[in-house]
Amino acid sequence: IFKVPTAGEGPEMRLTGVTEHLGKPNEEVKAVRFIGDRAYIVTFETTDPFYVFDLTNPSDPKKLGELEIPGFSSYLHPVEIDGVQLMLGVGQNANETTGRTDGVKISLFDISDPRSPTENATFVDKGAYSSAGNDYKAFRYLPLSKKLILPKSEYTGSEDGNFDGFVVYDIDVDEITPSYDIQHASSYRIYRGCWYGAYMPARSFVFQSKLTTILSHSVISTDLETGEKLWNFTLDEGLDNTDCSPYFIGF
C-alpha cells in the first residue's frame, strides 16, 4: 500500500503497508477495488480467489475473507440492491482444471459479511468477449432500474454466429438475467463486409429512458425498457470497396 503524496510532499509515493502473499504460486492479480477501508482483490491462475482486506490501519492490512471460484473478474463494481451490499464482477470464465478461458463471466458477490463473501449469481456467455473487463468506461450499471449494460463480441470465422454489440441484463440480489441484445452489425456483414480500419470503442449512455450505444462502426438508439431499436447510424455507409479492412482487427 502506497500513500499518494499531497501538496508539498514531493512526487514520490511512500510505501505504507504490505499484505501477506496473495494466492497460490504463479497466480497474478486481475482486479483491485478500494471502497472505504476495504480492498477487494482478485487473483487467477486456474481458479479465482476473491479476497477482502481490511485497510483500517494502512500499515497493517489484514485479510478478512476469501472465496475461490472458477474463472476471474477483471473489473469490480460496487452495487446495492434491497439494502444488500454487492460487488459486480466482469471477466472471463475458465476451465477449473486447465485454467483455459472460454467466455465472458459476470459474477454477483455478496460482500455484506466481509469475513464470508459469497457468489450469489453468475452468468456465463461461452465463446464471447467483453471489452468492459479491461475498459471500465465500457461498463454501465443503472442502480434505479437495476440494469447492467455490457459490450459483447463474438467471432466464429464463418458467416454465422458472429456478434458485435451490447447485452442488457436485469440484476437482482441472486440473479443475472439477459433482457435483450443490441446488434451493431449482422453476422454476415461482420464476416463479409467492407469496413474502415478505424473503429470506435464501446460506450453507452442513457437519457430520458433512451439507451444510446456506440461501438466499432455505428451508433444505435434503443428504448431502454422494451429493447426496441429507435434509430441506427452507420459511419461506414458508402465506403469505397477498394479500401477494406476486416470488422474485427486482431481476431
C-alpha positions as a Markdown table, in Angstrom:
| # | Residue | x | y | z |
|---|---|---|---|---|
| 1 | Ile | 0.0 | 0.0 | 0.0 |
| 2 | Phe | 1.4 | 3.4 | -1.0 |
| 3 | Lys | 0.4 | 6.8 | 0.2 |
| 4 | Val | -0.4 | 9.3 | -2.5 |
| 5 | Pro | 1.6 | 12.5 | -1.8 |
| 6 | Thr | -0.2 | 15.7 | -1.0 |
| 7 | Ala | 1.0 | 19.2 | -2.0 |
| 8 | Gly | 4.4 | 19.8 | -0.6 |
| 9 | Glu | 5.3 | 16.1 | -0.1 |
| 10 | Gly | 7.2 | 15.7 | -3.4 |
| 11 | Pro | 6.4 | 13.5 | -6.4 |
| 12 | Glu | 7.1 | 10.0 | -4.8 |
| 13 | Met | 4.6 | 7.7 | -3.2 |
| 14 | Arg | 5.7 | 6.3 | 0.1 |
| 15 | Leu | 5.3 | 2.7 | 1.0 |
| 16 | Thr | 2.9 | 2.4 | 3.9 |
| 17 | Gly | 2.0 | -1.3 | 4.3 |
| 18 | Val | 2.4 | -4.7 | 2.7 |
| 19 | Thr | 0.0 | -7.7 | 2.7 |
| 20 | Glu | 0.9 | -11.3 | 3.1 |
| 21 | His | 1.5 | -13.3 | -0.1 |
| 22 | Leu | -1.7 | -13.4 | -2.2 |
| 23 | Gly | -2.9 | -16.5 | -3.9 |
| 24 | Lys | -1.1 | -19.7 | -4.9 |
| 25 | Pro | 2.3 | -19.7 | -6.8 |
| 26 | Asn | 2.0 | -18.3 | -10.3 |
| 27 | Glu | -1.3 | -16.6 | -9.7 |
| 28 | Glu | -1.5 | -12.9 | -10.8 |
| 29 | Val | -3.6 | -10.0 | -9.7 |
| 30 | Lys | -6.5 | -9.4 | -12.1 |
| 31 | Ala | -8.6 | -6.8 | -10.3 |
| 32 | Val | -8.5 | -4.5 | -7.3 |
| 33 | Arg | -11.2 | -2.2 | -5.9 |
| 34 | Phe | -11.0 | 0.1 | -2.9 |
| 35 | Ile | -14.1 | 1.1 | -1.1 |
| 36 | Gly | -13.7 | 3.0 | 2.2 |
| 37 | Asp | -11.4 | 1.0 | 4.4 |
| 38 | Arg | -11.8 | -2.2 | 2.4 |
| 39 | Ala | -9.9 | -3.6 | -0.5 |
| 40 | Tyr | -11.3 | -6.3 | -2.8 |
| 41 | Ile | -8.7 | -8.2 | -4.8 |
| 42 | Val | -9.0 | -10.9 | -7.5 |
| 43 | Thr | -6.1 | -13.2 | -8.4 |
| 44 | Phe | -6.0 | -16.0 | -11.0 |
| 45 | Glu | -4.2 | -19.0 | -12.5 |
| 46 | Thr | -6.8 | -21.7 | -12.9 |
| 47 | Thr | -9.4 | -20.5 | -10.4 |
| 48 | Asp | -10.3 | -17.1 | -9.0 |
| 49 | Pro | -9.6 | -16.3 | -5.3 |
| 50 | Phe | -11.7 | -13.3 | -4.3 |
| 51 | Tyr | -10.2 | -11.6 | -1.3 |
| 52 | Val | -11.5 | -8.9 | 1.2 |
| 53 | Phe | -8.9 | -6.9 | 3.1 |
| 54 | Asp | -9.3 | -4.5 | 6.0 |
| 55 | Leu | -7.3 | -1.3 | 5.5 |
| 56 | Thr | -8.4 | 0.4 | 8.6 |
| 57 | Asn | -4.7 | 0.5 | 9.6 |
| 58 | Pro | -2.9 | 1.0 | 6.2 |
| 59 | Ser | 0.4 | 0.0 | 7.7 |
| 60 | Asp | -1.0 | -3.4 | 8.7 |
| 61 | Pro | -3.5 | -4.6 | 6.1 |
| 62 | Lys | -5.4 | -7.7 | 7.2 |
| 63 | Lys | -7.2 | -10.4 | 5.2 |
| 64 | Leu | -10.8 | -10.7 | 6.4 |
| 65 | Gly | -12.2 | -13.3 | 4.0 |
| 66 | Glu | -11.8 | -15.1 | 0.7 |
| 67 | Leu | -13.7 | -17.1 | -1.8 |
| 68 | Glu | -12.4 | -19.5 | -4.5 |
| 69 | Ile | -14.5 | -19.9 | -7.7 |
| 70 | Pro | -13.9 | -20.8 | -11.4 |
| 71 | Gly | -12.8 | -18.0 | -13.8 |
| 72 | Phe | -11.9 | -14.5 | -12.7 |
| 73 | Ser | -13.2 | -10.9 | -12.6 |
| 74 | Ser | -11.0 | -8.2 | -14.2 |
| 75 | Tyr | -13.4 | -5.3 | -13.3 |
| 76 | Leu | -15.2 | -4.9 | -10.0 |
| 77 | His | -18.1 | -2.5 | -9.4 |
| 78 | Pro | -19.9 | -2.0 | -6.1 |
| 79 | Val | -23.8 | -2.0 | -6.1 |
| 80 | Glu | -26.5 | -2.1 | -3.5 |
| 81 | Ile | -29.8 | -3.9 | -4.1 |
| 82 | Asp | -32.6 | -4.0 | -1.5 |
| 83 | Gly | -30.1 | -2.9 | 1.2 |
| 84 | Val | -27.6 | -5.7 | 0.4 |
| 85 | Gln | -24.0 | -4.7 | -0.3 |
| 86 | Leu | -22.9 | -6.4 | -3.5 |
| 87 | Met | -20.0 | -6.4 | -6.0 |
| 88 | Leu | -20.5 | -6.9 | -9.7 |
| 89 | Gly | -17.5 | -8.6 | -11.4 |
| 90 | Val | -16.9 | -8.8 | -15.1 |
| 91 | Gly | -14.2 | -11.1 | -16.5 |
| 92 | Gln | -13.8 | -14.5 | -18.1 |
| 93 | Asn | -15.0 | -18.0 | -17.3 |
| 94 | Ala | -12.3 | -20.7 | -17.2 |
| 95 | Asn | -11.9 | -24.4 | -17.1 |
| 96 | Glu | -11.2 | -25.4 | -13.4 |
| 97 | Thr | -8.6 | -28.0 | -14.4 |
| 98 | Thr | -6.7 | -26.2 | -17.2 |
| 99 | Gly | -7.4 | -22.5 | -16.5 |
| 100 | Arg | -8.2 | -22.1 | -20.2 |
| 101 | Thr | -10.7 | -19.2 | -20.7 |
| 102 | Asp | -13.8 | -19.9 | -22.7 |
| 103 | Gly | -16.2 | -16.9 | -22.5 |
| 104 | Val | -17.5 | -13.9 | -20.6 |
| 105 | Lys | -18.4 | -14.4 | -16.9 |
| 106 | Ile | -20.5 | -12.0 | -14.9 |
| 107 | Ser | -20.5 | -12.5 | -11.1 |
| 108 | Leu | -22.5 | -11.0 | -8.3 |
| 109 | Phe | -20.7 | -11.2 | -4.9 |
| 110 | Asp | -22.4 | -10.6 | -1.6 |
| 111 | Ile | -19.9 | -8.6 | 0.4 |
| 112 | Ser | -22.2 | -7.7 | 3.3 |
| 113 | Asp | -20.2 | -10.0 | 5.6 |
| 114 | Pro | -16.6 | -9.3 | 4.7 |
| 115 | Arg | -15.4 | -12.4 | 6.5 |
| 116 | Ser | -17.6 | -14.7 | 4.4 |
| 117 | Pro | -18.1 | -13.3 | 0.9 |
| 118 | Thr | -20.4 | -15.4 | -1.4 |
| 119 | Glu | -21.1 | -15.6 | -5.1 |
| 120 | Asn | -24.8 | -15.1 | -5.2 |
| 121 | Ala | -25.3 | -15.3 | -9.0 |
| 122 | Thr | -23.3 | -15.9 | -12.2 |
| 123 | Phe | -23.9 | -15.7 | -15.9 |
| 124 | Val | -21.5 | -17.2 | -18.4 |
| 125 | Asp | -21.6 | -16.4 | -22.2 |
| 126 | Lys | -19.5 | -19.1 | -23.8 |
| 127 | Gly | -17.3 | -18.0 | -26.7 |
| 128 | Ala | -17.9 | -14.3 | -26.1 |
| 129 | Tyr | -15.6 | -11.5 | -25.1 |
| 130 | Ser | -16.4 | -8.2 | -23.4 |
| 131 | Ser | -14.1 | -5.2 | -23.5 |
| 132 | Ala | -15.7 | -4.0 | -20.2 |
| 133 | Gly | -13.3 | -6.4 | -18.5 |
| 134 | Asn | -10.3 | -4.1 | -19.3 |
| 135 | Asp | -12.0 | -0.8 | -20.2 |
| 136 | Tyr | -14.2 | 0.4 | -17.3 |
| 137 | Lys | -15.7 | 3.2 | -19.5 |
| 138 | Ala | -17.4 | 0.4 | -21.5 |
| 139 | Phe | -19.2 | -0.8 | -18.3 |
| 140 | Arg | -22.6 | 0.8 | -17.2 |
| 141 | Tyr | -24.8 | -0.1 | -14.3 |
| 142 | Leu | -28.1 | 1.7 | -13.7 |
| 143 | Pro | -29.0 | 1.5 | -10.0 |
| 144 | Leu | -32.6 | 2.7 | -10.3 |
| 145 | Ser | -33.6 | 0.2 | -13.0 |
| 146 | Lys | -31.0 | -2.4 | -11.8 |
| 147 | Lys | -29.8 | -2.9 | -15.4 |
| 148 | Leu | -26.3 | -3.8 | -16.5 |
| 149 | Ile | -25.2 | -2.8 | -19.9 |
| 150 | Leu | -22.1 | -4.5 | -21.4 |
| 151 | Pro | -20.5 | -4.8 | -24.8 |
| 152 | Lys | -20.2 | -8.2 | -26.3 |
| 153 | Ser | -18.2 | -9.5 | -29.2 |
| 154 | Glu | -18.1 | -13.0 | -30.7 |
| 155 | Tyr | -16.3 | -14.2 | -33.9 |
| 156 | Thr | -16.8 | -17.6 | -35.4 |
| 157 | Gly | -14.7 | -17.3 | -38.5 |
| 158 | Ser | -17.8 | -18.0 | -40.7 |
| 159 | Glu | -20.9 | -16.2 | -41.9 |
| 160 | Asp | -23.0 | -17.4 | -39.0 |
| 161 | Gly | -22.9 | -16.8 | -35.2 |
| 162 | Asn | -20.9 | -13.5 | -35.2 |
| 163 | Phe | -21.9 | -10.7 | -32.9 |
| 164 | Asp | -20.8 | -7.2 | -32.0 |
| 165 | Gly | -23.0 | -5.1 | -29.8 |
| 166 | Phe | -24.3 | -4.8 | -26.3 |
| 167 | Val | -26.3 | -7.0 | -23.9 |
| 168 | Val | -28.7 | -5.5 | -21.3 |
| 169 | Tyr | -29.1 | -7.6 | -18.2 |
| 170 | Asp | -31.5 | -7.4 | -15.3 |
| 171 | Ile | -29.7 | -7.7 | -11.9 |
| 172 | Asp | -31.3 | -8.9 | -8.7 |
| 173 | Val | -29.8 | -10.0 | -5.4 |
| 174 | Asp | -29.4 | -13.6 | -6.5 |
| 175 | Glu | -30.0 | -13.5 | -10.3 |
| 176 | Ile | -28.4 | -12.1 | -13.5 |
| 177 | Thr | -30.8 | -12.3 | -16.4 |
| 178 | Pro | -30.2 | -11.2 | -20.1 |
| 179 | Ser | -33.0 | -8.9 | -21.1 |
| 180 | Tyr | -32.2 | -8.1 | -24.8 |
| 181 | Asp | -29.2 | -7.5 | -27.0 |
| 182 | Ile | -28.3 | -4.7 | -29.4 |
| 183 | Gln | -26.5 | -5.9 | -32.6 |
| 184 | His | -24.3 | -3.3 | -34.2 |
| 185 | Ala | -23.6 | -5.4 | -37.4 |
| 186 | Ser | -25.1 | -8.5 | -38.8 |
| 187 | Ser | -23.2 | -11.8 | -38.6 |
| 188 | Tyr | -22.8 | -11.9 | -42.4 |
| 189 | Arg | -21.6 | -8.3 | -42.7 |
| 190 | Ile | -19.1 | -8.9 | -39.9 |
| 191 | Tyr | -17.6 | -11.8 | -41.9 |
| 192 | Arg | -18.1 | -10.5 | -45.5 |
| 193 | Gly | -18.4 | -6.7 | -45.1 |
| 194 | Cys | -16.1 | -3.9 | -46.1 |
| 195 | Trp | -15.0 | -1.7 | -43.2 |
| 196 | Tyr | -12.8 | 1.2 | -42.4 |
| 197 | Gly | -9.6 | 0.4 | -40.4 |
| 198 | Ala | -10.6 | 2.8 | -37.6 |
| 199 | Tyr | -13.3 | 1.9 | -35.1 |
| 200 | Met | -15.0 | 3.4 | -32.0 |
| 201 | Pro | -14.5 | 1.9 | -28.5 |
| 202 | Ala | -17.6 | 0.6 | -26.7 |
| 203 | Arg | -19.6 | 3.3 | -24.9 |
| 204 | Ser | -23.2 | 3.6 | -23.7 |
| 205 | Phe | -25.3 | 6.3 | -22.0 |
| 206 | Val | -28.9 | 6.8 | -21.1 |
| 207 | Phe | -31.0 | 9.9 | -21.4 |
| 208 | Gln | -34.8 | 10.1 | -20.9 |
| 209 | Ser | -35.1 | 6.3 | -20.9 |
| 210 | Lys | -33.3 | 6.1 | -24.3 |
| 211 | Leu | -30.2 | 4.0 | -24.4 |
| 212 | Thr | -27.5 | 5.1 | -26.9 |
| 213 | Thr | -24.7 | 2.6 | -27.7 |
| 214 | Ile | -21.6 | 3.4 | -29.6 |
| 215 | Leu | -19.4 | 0.6 | -30.9 |
| 216 | Ser | -17.0 | -0.1 | -33.8 |
| 217 | His | -18.7 | 1.5 | -36.8 |
| 218 | Ser | -22.2 | 2.5 | -35.7 |
| 219 | Val | -24.3 | 4.4 | -33.2 |
| 220 | Ile | -27.7 | 3.0 | -32.1 |
| 221 | Ser | -30.6 | 4.3 | -30.0 |
| 222 | Thr | -32.8 | 1.8 | -28.2 |
| 223 | Asp | -35.7 | 2.1 | -25.9 |
| 224 | Leu | -34.2 | 1.1 | -22.5 |
| 225 | Glu | -37.3 | -0.7 | -21.2 |
| 226 | Thr | -38.5 | -2.6 | -24.3 |
| 227 | Gly | -35.3 | -3.0 | -26.3 |
| 228 | Glu | -37.0 | -1.6 | -29.4 |
| 229 | Lys | -34.5 | -0.1 | -31.8 |
| 230 | Leu | -35.3 | 3.6 | -32.4 |
| 231 | Trp | -32.6 | 4.6 | -34.9 |
| 232 | Asn | -29.2 | 3.5 | -36.3 |
| 233 | Phe | -26.4 | 5.4 | -37.8 |
| 234 | Thr | -23.5 | 3.6 | -39.6 |
| 235 | Leu | -20.4 | 5.6 | -40.2 |
| 236 | Asp | -19.1 | 3.3 | -42.9 |
| 237 | Glu | -22.0 | 3.7 | -45.2 |
| 238 | Gly | -20.9 | 4.4 | -48.8 |
| 239 | Leu | -17.3 | 3.2 | -48.1 |
| 240 | Asp | -15.2 | 2.7 | -51.2 |
| 241 | Asn | -15.0 | -1.1 | -51.6 |
| 242 | Thr | -11.4 | -0.9 | -52.8 |
| 243 | Asp | -10.2 | 0.1 | -49.4 |
| 244 | Cys | -11.4 | -2.6 | -46.9 |
| 245 | Ser | -10.4 | -3.8 | -43.5 |
| 246 | Pro | -11.9 | -6.7 | -41.6 |
| 247 | Tyr | -14.5 | -5.9 | -39.0 |
| 248 | Phe | -12.6 | -7.4 | -36.1 |
| 249 | Ile | -9.0 | -6.4 | -36.3 |
| 250 | Gly | -6.7 | -8.8 | -34.5 |
| 251 | Phe | -9.2 | -11.7 | -34.1 |
